[in-house]
Coordinates of C-alpha atoms in Angstrom, one line a residue:
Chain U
X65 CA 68.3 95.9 117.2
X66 CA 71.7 96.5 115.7
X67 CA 72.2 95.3 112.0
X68 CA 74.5 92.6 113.2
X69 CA 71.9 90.6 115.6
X70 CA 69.1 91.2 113.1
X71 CA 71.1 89.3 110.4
X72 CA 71.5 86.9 112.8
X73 CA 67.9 85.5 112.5
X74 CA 68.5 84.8 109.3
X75 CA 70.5 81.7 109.4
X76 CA 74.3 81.3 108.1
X77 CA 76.6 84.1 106.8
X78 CA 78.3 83.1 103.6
X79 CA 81.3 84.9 103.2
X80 CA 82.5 84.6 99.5
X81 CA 86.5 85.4 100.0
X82 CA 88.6 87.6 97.8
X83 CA 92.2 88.2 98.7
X84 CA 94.1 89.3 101.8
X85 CA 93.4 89.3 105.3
X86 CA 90.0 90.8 105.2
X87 CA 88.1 88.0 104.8
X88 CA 89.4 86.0 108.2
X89 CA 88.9 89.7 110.1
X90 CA 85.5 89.8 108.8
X91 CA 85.3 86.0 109.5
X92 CA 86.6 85.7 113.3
X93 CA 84.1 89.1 113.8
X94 CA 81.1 87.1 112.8
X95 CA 82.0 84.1 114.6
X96 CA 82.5 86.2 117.9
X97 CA 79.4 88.5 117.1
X98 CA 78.0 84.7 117.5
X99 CA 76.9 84.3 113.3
X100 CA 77.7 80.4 111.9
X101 CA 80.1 81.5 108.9
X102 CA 80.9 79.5 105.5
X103 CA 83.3 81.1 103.6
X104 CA 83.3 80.7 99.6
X105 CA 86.4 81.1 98.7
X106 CA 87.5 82.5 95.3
X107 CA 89.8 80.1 93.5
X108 CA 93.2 82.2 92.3
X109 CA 92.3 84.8 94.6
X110 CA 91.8 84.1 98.3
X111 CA 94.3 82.5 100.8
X112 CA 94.7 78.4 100.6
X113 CA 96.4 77.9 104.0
X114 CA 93.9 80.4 105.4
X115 CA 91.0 79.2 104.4
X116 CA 91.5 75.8 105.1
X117 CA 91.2 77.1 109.0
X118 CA 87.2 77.9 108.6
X119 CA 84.2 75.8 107.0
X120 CA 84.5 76.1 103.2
X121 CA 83.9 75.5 100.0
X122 CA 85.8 76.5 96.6
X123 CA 83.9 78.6 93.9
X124 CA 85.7 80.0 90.7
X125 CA 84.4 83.2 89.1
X126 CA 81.7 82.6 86.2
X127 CA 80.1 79.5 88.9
X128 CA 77.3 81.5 90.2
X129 CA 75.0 78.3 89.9
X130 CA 77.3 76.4 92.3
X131 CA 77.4 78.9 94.5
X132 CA 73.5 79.7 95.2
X133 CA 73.1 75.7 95.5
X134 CA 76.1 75.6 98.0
X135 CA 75.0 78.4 99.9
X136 CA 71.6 77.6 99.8
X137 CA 72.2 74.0 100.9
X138 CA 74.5 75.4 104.1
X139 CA 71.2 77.5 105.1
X140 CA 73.0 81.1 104.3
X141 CA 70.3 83.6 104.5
X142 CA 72.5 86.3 104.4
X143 CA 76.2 87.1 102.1
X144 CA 78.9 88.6 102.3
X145 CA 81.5 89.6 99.8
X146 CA 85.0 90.6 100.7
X147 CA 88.8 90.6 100.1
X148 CA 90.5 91.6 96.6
X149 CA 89.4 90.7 93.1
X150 CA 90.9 92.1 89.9
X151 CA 89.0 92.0 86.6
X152 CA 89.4 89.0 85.3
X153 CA 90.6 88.2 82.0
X154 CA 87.2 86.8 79.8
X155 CA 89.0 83.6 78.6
X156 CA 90.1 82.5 82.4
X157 CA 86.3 82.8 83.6
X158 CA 84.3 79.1 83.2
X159 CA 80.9 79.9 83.1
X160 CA 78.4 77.8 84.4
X161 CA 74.5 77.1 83.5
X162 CA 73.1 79.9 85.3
X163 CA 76.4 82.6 85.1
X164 CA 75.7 81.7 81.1
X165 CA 71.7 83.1 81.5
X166 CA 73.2 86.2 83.4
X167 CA 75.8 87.1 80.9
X168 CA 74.1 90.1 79.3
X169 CA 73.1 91.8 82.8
X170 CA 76.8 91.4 83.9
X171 CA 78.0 92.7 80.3
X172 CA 76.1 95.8 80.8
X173 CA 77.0 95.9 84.5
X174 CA 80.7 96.0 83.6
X175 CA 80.1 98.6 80.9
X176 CA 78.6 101.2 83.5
X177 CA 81.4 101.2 85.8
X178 CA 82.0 100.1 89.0
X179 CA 79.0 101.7 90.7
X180 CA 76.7 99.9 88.2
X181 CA 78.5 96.4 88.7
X182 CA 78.5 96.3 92.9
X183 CA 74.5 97.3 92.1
X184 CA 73.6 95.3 90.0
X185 CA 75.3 92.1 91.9
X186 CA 73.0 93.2 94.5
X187 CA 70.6 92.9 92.5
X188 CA 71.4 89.5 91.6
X189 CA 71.8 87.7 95.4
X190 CA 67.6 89.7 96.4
X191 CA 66.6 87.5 92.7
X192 CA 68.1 84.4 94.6
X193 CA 66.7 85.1 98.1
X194 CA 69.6 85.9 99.8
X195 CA 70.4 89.5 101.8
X196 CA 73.7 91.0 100.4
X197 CA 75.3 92.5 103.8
X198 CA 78.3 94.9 104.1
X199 CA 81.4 93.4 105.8
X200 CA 81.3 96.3 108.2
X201 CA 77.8 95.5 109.3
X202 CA 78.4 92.2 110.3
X203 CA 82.1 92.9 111.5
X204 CA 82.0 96.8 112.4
X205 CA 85.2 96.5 113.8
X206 CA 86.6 97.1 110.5
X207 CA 86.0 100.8 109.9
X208 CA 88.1 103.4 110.5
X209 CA 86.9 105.6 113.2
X210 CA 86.3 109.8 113.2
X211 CA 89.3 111.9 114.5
X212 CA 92.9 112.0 114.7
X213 CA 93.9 108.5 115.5
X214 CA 97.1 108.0 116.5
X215 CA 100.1 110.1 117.8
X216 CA 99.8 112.6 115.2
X217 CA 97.2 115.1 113.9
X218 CA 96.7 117.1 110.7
X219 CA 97.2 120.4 110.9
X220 CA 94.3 123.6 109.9
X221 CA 96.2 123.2 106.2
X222 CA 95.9 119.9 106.1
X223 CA 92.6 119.6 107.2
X224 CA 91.5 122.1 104.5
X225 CA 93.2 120.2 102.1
X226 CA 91.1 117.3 103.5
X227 CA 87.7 118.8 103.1
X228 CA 89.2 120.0 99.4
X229 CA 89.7 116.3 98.3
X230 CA 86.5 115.3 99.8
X231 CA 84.6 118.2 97.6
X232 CA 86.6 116.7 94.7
X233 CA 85.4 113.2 95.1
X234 CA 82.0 114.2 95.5
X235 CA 82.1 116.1 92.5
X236 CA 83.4 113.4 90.6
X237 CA 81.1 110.6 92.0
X238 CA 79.0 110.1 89.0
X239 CA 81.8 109.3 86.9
X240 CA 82.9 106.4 89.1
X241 CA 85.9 107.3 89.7
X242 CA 88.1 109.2 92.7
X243 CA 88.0 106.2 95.5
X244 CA 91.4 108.0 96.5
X245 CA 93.1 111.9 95.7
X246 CA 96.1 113.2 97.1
X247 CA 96.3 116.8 98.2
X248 CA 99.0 119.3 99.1
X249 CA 98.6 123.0 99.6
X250 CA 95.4 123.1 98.3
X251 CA 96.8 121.8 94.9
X252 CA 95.3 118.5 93.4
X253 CA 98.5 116.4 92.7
X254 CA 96.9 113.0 92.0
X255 CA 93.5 111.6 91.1
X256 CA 93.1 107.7 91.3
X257 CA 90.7 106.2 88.5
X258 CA 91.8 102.6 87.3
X259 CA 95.6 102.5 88.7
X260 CA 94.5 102.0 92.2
X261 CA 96.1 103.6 95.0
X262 CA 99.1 101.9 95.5
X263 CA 100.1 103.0 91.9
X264 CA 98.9 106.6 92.1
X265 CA 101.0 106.9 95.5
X266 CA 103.9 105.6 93.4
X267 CA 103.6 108.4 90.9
X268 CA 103.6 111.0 93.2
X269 CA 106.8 109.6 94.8
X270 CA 108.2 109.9 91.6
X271 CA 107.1 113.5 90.6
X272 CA 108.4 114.6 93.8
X273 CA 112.0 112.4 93.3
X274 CA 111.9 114.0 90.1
X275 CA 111.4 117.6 91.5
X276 CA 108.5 118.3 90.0
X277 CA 106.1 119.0 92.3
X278 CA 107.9 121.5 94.3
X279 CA 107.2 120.9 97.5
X280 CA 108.8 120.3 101.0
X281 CA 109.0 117.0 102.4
X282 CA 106.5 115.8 104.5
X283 CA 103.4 117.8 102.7
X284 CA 100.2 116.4 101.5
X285 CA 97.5 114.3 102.5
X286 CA 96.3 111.1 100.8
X287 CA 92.5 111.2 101.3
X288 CA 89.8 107.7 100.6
X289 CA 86.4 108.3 100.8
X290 CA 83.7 105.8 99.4
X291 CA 82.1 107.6 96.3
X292 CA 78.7 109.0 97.0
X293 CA 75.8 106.8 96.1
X294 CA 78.2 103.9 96.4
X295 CA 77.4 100.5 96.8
X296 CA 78.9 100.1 100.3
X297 CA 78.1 96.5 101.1
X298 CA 80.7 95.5 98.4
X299 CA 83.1 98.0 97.9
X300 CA 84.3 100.5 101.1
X301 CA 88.1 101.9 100.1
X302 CA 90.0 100.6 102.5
X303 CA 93.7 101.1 104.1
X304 CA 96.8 99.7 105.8
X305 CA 100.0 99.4 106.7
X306 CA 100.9 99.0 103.0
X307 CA 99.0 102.6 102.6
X308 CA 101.1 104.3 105.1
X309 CA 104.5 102.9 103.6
X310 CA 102.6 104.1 100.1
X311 CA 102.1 107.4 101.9
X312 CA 105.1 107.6 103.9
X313 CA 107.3 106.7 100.5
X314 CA 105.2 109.7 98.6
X315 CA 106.5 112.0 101.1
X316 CA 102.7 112.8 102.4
X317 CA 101.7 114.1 105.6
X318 CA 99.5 111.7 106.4
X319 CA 96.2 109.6 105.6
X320 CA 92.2 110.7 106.0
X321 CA 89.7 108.5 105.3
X322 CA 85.5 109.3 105.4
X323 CA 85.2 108.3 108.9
X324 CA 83.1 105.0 108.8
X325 CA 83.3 105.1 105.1
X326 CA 86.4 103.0 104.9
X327 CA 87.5 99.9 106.6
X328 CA 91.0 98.8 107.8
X329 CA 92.2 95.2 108.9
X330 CA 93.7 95.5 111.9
X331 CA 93.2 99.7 113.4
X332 CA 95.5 99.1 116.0
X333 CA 98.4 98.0 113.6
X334 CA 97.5 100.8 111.5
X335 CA 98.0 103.4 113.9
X336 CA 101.4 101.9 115.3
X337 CA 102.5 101.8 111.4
X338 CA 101.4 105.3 111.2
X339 CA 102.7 106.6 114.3
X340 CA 106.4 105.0 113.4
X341 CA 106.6 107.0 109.9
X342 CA 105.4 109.9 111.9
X343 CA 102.1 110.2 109.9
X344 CA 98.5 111.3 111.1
X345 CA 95.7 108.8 110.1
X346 CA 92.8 110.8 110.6
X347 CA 89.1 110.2 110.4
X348 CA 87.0 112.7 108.8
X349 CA 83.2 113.7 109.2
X350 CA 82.0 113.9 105.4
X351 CA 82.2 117.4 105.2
X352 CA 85.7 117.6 106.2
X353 CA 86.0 118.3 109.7
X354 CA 85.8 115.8 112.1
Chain J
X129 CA 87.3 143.8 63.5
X130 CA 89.2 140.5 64.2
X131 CA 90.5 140.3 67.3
X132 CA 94.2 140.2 65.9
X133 CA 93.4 143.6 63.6
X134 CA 92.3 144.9 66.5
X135 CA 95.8 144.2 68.5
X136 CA 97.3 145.4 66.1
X137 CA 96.6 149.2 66.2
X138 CA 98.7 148.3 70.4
X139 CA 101.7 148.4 69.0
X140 CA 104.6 145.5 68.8
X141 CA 103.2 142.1 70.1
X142 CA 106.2 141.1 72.9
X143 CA 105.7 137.0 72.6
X144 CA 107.5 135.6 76.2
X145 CA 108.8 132.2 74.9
X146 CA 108.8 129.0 77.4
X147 CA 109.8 125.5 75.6
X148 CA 108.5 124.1 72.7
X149 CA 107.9 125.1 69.1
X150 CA 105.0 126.4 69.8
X151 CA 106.8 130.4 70.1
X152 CA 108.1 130.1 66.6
X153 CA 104.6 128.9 65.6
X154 CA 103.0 131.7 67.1
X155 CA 105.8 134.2 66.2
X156 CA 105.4 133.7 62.6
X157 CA 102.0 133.4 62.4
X158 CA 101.5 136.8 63.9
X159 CA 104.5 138.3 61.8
X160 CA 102.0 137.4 58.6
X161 CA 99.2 138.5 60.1
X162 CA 101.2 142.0 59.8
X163 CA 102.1 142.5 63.9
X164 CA 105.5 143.7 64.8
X165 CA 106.9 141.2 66.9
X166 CA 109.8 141.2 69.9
X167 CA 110.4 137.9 71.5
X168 CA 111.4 137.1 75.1
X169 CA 113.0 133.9 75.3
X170 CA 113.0 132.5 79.2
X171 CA 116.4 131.6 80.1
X172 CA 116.6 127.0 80.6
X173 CA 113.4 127.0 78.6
X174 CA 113.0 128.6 75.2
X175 CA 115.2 127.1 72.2
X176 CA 118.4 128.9 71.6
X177 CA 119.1 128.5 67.7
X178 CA 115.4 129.0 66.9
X179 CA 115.2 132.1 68.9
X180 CA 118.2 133.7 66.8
X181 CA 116.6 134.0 64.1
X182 CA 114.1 136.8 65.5
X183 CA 114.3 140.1 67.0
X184 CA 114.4 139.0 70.5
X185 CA 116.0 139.9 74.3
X186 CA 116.8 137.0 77.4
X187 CA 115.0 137.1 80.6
X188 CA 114.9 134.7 83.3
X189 CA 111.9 133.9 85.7
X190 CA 112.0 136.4 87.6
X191 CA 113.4 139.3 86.1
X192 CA 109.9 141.1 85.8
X193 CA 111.2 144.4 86.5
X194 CA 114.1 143.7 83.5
X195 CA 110.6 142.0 81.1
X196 CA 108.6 145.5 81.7
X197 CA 111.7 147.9 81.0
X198 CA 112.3 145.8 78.2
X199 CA 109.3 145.5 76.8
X200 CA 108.1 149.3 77.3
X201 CA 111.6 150.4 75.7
X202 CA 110.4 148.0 72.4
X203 CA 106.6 149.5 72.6
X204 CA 104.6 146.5 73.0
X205 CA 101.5 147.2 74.0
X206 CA 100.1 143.7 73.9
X207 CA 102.1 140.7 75.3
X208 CA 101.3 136.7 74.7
X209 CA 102.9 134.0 76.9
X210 CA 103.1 130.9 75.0
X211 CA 105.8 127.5 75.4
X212 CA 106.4 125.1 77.9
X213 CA 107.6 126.3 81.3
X214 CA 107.9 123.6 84.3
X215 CA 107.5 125.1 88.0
X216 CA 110.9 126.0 88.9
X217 CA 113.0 125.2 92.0
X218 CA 112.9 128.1 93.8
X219 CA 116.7 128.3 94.6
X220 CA 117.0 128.5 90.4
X221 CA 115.3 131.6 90.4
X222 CA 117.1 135.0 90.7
X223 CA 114.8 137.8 91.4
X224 CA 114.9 141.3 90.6
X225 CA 113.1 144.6 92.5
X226 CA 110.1 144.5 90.7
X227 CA 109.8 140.5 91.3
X228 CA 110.5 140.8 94.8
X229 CA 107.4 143.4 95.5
X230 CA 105.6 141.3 93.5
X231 CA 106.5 137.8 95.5
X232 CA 103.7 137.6 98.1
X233 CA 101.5 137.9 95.6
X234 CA 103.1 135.3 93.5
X235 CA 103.0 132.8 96.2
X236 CA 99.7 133.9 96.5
X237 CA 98.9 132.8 93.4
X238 CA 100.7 129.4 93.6
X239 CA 99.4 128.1 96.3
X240 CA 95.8 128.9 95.1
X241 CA 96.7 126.0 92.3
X242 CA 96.9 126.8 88.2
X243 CA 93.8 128.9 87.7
X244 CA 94.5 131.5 90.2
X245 CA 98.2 131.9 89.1
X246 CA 97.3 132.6 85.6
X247 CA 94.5 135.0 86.6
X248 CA 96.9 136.6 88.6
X249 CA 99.8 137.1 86.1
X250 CA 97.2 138.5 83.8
X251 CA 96.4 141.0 86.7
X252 CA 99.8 142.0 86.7
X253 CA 100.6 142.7 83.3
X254 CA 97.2 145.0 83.1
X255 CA 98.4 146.9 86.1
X256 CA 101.9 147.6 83.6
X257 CA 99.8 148.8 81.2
X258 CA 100.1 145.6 78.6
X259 CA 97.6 143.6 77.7
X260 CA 97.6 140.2 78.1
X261 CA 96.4 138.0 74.4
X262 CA 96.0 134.2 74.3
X263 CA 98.4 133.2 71.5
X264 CA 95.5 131.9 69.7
X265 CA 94.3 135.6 69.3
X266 CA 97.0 136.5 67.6
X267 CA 97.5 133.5 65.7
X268 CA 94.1 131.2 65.0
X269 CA 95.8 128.8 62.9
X270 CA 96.8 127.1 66.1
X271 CA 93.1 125.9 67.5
X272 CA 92.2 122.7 66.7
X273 CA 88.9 123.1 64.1
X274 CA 85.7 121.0 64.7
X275 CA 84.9 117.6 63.6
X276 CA 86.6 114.3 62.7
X277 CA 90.1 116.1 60.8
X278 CA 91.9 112.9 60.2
X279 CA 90.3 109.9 57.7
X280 CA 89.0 108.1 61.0
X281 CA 85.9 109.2 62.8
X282 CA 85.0 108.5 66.2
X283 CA 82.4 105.8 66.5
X284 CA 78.5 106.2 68.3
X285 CA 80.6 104.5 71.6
X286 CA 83.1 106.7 71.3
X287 CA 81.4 109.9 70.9
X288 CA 79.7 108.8 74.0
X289 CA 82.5 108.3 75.6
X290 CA 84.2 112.0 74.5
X291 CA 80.7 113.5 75.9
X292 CA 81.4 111.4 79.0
X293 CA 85.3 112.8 79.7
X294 CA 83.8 116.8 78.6
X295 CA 81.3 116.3 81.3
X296 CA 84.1 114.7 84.1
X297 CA 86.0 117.7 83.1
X298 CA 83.1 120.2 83.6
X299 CA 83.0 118.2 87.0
X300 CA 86.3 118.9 88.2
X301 CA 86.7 122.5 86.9
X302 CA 86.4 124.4 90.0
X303 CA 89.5 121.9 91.5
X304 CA 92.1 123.2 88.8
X305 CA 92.5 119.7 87.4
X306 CA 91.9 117.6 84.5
X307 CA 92.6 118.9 81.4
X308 CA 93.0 115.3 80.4
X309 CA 91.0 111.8 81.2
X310 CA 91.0 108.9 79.4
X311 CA 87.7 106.7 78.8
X312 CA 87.0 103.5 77.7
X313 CA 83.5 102.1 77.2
X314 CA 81.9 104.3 79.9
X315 CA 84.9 103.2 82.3
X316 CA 87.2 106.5 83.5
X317 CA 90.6 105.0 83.0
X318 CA 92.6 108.1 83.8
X319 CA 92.5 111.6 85.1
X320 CA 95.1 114.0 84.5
X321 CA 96.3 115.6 87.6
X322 CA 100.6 116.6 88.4
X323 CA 101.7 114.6 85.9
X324 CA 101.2 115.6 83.0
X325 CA 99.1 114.1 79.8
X326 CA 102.2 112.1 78.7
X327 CA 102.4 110.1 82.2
X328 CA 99.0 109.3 82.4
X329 CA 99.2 108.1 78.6
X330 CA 102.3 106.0 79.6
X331 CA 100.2 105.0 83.0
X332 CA 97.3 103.4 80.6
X333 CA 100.0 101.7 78.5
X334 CA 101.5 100.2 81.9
X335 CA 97.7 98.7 82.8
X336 CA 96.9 97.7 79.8
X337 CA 100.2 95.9 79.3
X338 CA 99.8 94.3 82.8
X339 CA 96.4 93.3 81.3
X340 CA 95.1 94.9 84.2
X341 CA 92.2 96.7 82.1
X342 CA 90.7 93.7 80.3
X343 CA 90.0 95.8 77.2
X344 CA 90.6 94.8 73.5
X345 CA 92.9 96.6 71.4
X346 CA 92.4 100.2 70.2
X347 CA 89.4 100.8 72.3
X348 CA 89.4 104.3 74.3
X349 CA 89.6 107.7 73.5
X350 CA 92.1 110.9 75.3
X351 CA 89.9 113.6 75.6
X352 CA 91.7 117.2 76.3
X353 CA 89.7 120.4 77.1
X354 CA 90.5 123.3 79.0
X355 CA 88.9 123.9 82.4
X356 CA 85.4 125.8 82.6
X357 CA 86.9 129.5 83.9
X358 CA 90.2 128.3 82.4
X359 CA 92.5 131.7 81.5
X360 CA 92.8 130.9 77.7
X361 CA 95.0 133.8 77.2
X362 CA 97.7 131.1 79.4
X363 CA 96.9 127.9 79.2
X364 CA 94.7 126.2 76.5
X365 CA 96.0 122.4 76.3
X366 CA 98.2 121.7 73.5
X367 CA 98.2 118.4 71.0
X368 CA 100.7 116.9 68.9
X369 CA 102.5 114.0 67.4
X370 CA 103.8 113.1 70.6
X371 CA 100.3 113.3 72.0
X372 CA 99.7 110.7 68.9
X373 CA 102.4 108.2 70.3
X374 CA 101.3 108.4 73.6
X375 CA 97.6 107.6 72.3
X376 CA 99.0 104.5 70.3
X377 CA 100.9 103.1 72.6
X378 CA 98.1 103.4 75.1
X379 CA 96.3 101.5 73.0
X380 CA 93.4 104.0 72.3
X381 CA 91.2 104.8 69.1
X382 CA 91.5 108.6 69.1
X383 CA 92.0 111.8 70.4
X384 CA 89.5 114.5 70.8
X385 CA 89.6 117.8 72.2
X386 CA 87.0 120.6 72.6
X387 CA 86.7 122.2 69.3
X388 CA 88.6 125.7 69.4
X389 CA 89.7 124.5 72.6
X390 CA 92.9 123.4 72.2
X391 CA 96.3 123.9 70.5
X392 CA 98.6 122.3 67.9
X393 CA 101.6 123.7 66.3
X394 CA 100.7 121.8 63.1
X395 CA 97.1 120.8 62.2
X396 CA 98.3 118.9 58.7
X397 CA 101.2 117.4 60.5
X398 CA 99.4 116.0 63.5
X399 CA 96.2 114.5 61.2
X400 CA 99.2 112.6 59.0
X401 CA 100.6 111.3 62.0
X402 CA 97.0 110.3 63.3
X403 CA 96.4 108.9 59.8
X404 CA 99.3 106.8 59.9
X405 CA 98.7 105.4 63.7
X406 CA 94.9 104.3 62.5
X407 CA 93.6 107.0 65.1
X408 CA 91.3 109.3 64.9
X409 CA 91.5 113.4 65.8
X410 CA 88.3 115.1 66.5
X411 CA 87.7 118.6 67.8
X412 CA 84.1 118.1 69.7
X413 CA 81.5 120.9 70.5
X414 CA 81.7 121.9 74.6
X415 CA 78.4 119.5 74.8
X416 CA 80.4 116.1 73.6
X417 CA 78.9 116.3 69.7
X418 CA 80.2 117.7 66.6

C-alpha cells in the first residue's frame, strides 16, 4: 500500500497554501492520485486568482481555531502544508481563542529553530486528530530524482565537491542551519543560514564580480539537501528555474540536490532551464554518489 | 622560558607584512620585548609610510627565492606572517626560481582550502631552515584576554548563545570554514564562509533592515574563534573597531571570541569603542563559559 492510497482512507486532504506554484502542483497531484482536496489558503501569502480555481477557504496566520473547525467540518483526515511563508512580523498575526492557549509552545518552538518549529507543528495537528502528510507523499511527483538529469553531468571534481557539501550539511544539522552550500574546488565558498538561497547565490556572484574568489567561470556546485533529522512533511529544500538563473548568474557549474530529499515544481521545466544555461542538475544518493 | 625569550636566542625576528596595522603592532611589540626585528613589506598590501619607519626590504608574492636570500643575509632565524593579504589574481603575480619549484605544491595547497595552505607554508619555511611563530608568540599583547573586557556583560541568553556558535564552529572545523557565525536566540543567523566577517555583518544588517529576521533591537551576538586544527602561527581571527561597527549596525548585543583565541591591535581602544556602541566584548573559554 503506497503512502498515497493509504491516506486516501482517511477522508479529505486539506492543503493549507503558502506562496507559489507549489501548492496547485501538489493540488492537481492529489486530485489525479483520486484524494478530494480543500485548500486553506494563507491570506498575504498564497495566490488569489489561483486559488479561487479549487475548493477553498481563507485562513490568516494566528487562526488556528478556525482552521481545525473548517477542516474538521470538510471531513480532512489528513493535512498538508505547502508553498512559501516568511516569519511573520508579531504585530501582523491576529490570534484567535485557541492560537492564544498555544502561544507559549509556539514561543518556544520559534526559539529552537526551525527543526524545533516544523516538529512541534506536528505535534500540534496529532493533538487535533489530524495526520500531518508531506507534500511529496501525497504528490511524489514533486521530488527531484537520483542521477544526472538533464543534458549535462558533473564531473569526478564536482561530484567530490558534492559529497564535500553533503558531509558539511550533515555536520552542521544540529544547529539548524545549511539547507543549501555552494562548493568549488573543494573550497566552501558559501553557507546558507537565514539569507536563503537566492541571497547566498547573490553573494557569491558578487565575490566572483568582485574577483575575489579566484576562480574560472563555470566552477562550483550549489548543493540542497534536507538537514538530517528534519521534519520533511513541512519543510523539503526545494529548486527551480529561479535556482538555475541563481546558479547560472553565480557562475556555478551546476545544481545537486539529496535525491528525493528535495522537491521541484515542474522537473521537466527545470531540466530544459538547466540544460539552456548549460548547467547539470544532478540527483545525489546521500552519501554523495548517485 | 616564555616562548618569546625563547625566540629570541634565533636571531632577528623577519616580520612579512600583508595589510593592516596589525605589522606595526606586532613590530613594536616584539622590538620591546628586546627581538631584533627586519620587516618584509608585500608589495599592493603592506602600508608604505608606516613601513619607513623600520628597518625593512620589499618583496612581492612570489618572490620566495628573493624573501629566503633576504632574510638569511639579515639572520633571522624565526619569521612571523602577520597583515591582511587577499588571494591574488594569478596574472598579478611574478614568480621567481625558487617560487616556481615550489608552485605545484602551492596549488597544492590552495586547492586543499585555508588550513592546508597554511600548514603547508609553515612546511616550507622549516625546510629553509626558519621557523615559523604566530605573531602572538612574539607579541601577547595582541590576544584578546578572558571575560566580559568592556562595562557590558553578555547576558544567561547570550552566553548560551556564544556556547552555541563555539560548538557550530567545532562542527564545521574539518570543512575550513567559519571563523564567524552570528546567533540570535538559539537561531544561526549567519555563517562566515568567502566573504569575509564584514559581509556577513552587513548581510544581517540587510535582513534585519528588510525585517526579515523578526528580532528586537540589539539582540544577537558575533562569535569569532579559530578553527579546531587551525595553524595559529597564520591565521587566528582578528577584532577591531570596525568589527564594532559592523556589530552595531547589525544590530547585535556583543562580540565574543574564544579567549586567547583571537587578535586585536588595540585591546583599550576596541573596549572604548564597544563601550561607546552599548556592546559588549567578551573573550569565552573554548567550552562557551568564562
Amino acid at each position: 500500500v503506497s503512502a498515497a492510497a493509504d491516506s486516501a482512507a482517511t477522508g479529505a486532504l486539506a492543503i493549507i497554501c503558502g506562496g507559489g506554484s507549489f501548492p496547485f502542483v501538489v493540488a492537481d497531484a492529489a486530485a489525479r492520485h483520486g484524494r478530494r482536496i480543500v485548500l486553506f489558503a494563507l491570506n498575504g501569502f498564497a495566490d488569489r486568482a489561483a486559488v479561487a480555481r479549487y475548493p477553498h477557504h481563507w485562513i490568516a496566520l494566528g487562526q488556528a481555531g478556525r482552521f481545525f473547525r473548517l477542516a474538521h467540518g470538510e471531513g480532512c483526515g489528513d493535512v498538508v502544508f505547502i508553498g512559501a511563508v516568511t516569519r511573520p512580523a508579531l504585530w501582523r498575526v491576529r490570534l484567535d481563542l485557541m492560537t492564544l492557549r498555544l502561544l507559549p509552545r509556539i514561543v518556544r518552538m520559534f526559539r529552537g529553530g526551525d527543526n524545533h518549529l516544523l516538529t512541534g507543528i506536528a505535534d500540534v495537528f496529532h493533538e487535533q486528530g489530524m495526520r500531518l502528510v508531506g507534500a511529496h507523499e501525497v504528490a511524489p511527483e514533486i521530488l527531484v530524482p537520483e542521477g544526472a538529469l538533464g543534458r549535462h553531468a558533473p564531473t569526478a571534481q564536482e561530484r567530490a565537491d558534492i559529497a564535500h557539501a553533503l558531509a558539511l550539511m550533515a555536520a552542521t544539522g544540529p544547529f539548524d542551519i545549511g539547507q543549501a552550500v555552494v562548493v568549488a574546488d573543494h573550497r566552501v565558498l558559501a553557507v546558507e543560514a537565514a539569507e536563503g538561497t537566492d541571497d547566498m547565490l547573490a553573494r557569491v556572484a558578487a565575490l566572483r564580480a568582485a574577483k575575489r574568489l579566484n576562480l574560472p567561470a563555470r566552477r562550483g556546485v550549489l548543493v540542497k539537501a534536507p538537514k538530517p533529522g528534519q521534519e520533511r512533511r513541512l519543510d523539503l529544500p526545494s529548486v527551480g528555474i529561479h535556482t538555475v538563473d541563481g546558479a547560472a548568474r553565480a557562475g556555478l557549474a551546476g545544481i545537486a540536490v539529496e535525491a528525493a530529499g528535495a522537491i521541484t515544481a515542474d522537473l521537466q521545466q527545470l531540466i530544459r532551464a538547466a540544460d539552456a544555461a548549460g548547467l547539470f542538475v544532478f540527483g545525489a544518493r546521500r552519501n554523495g554518489s548517485a
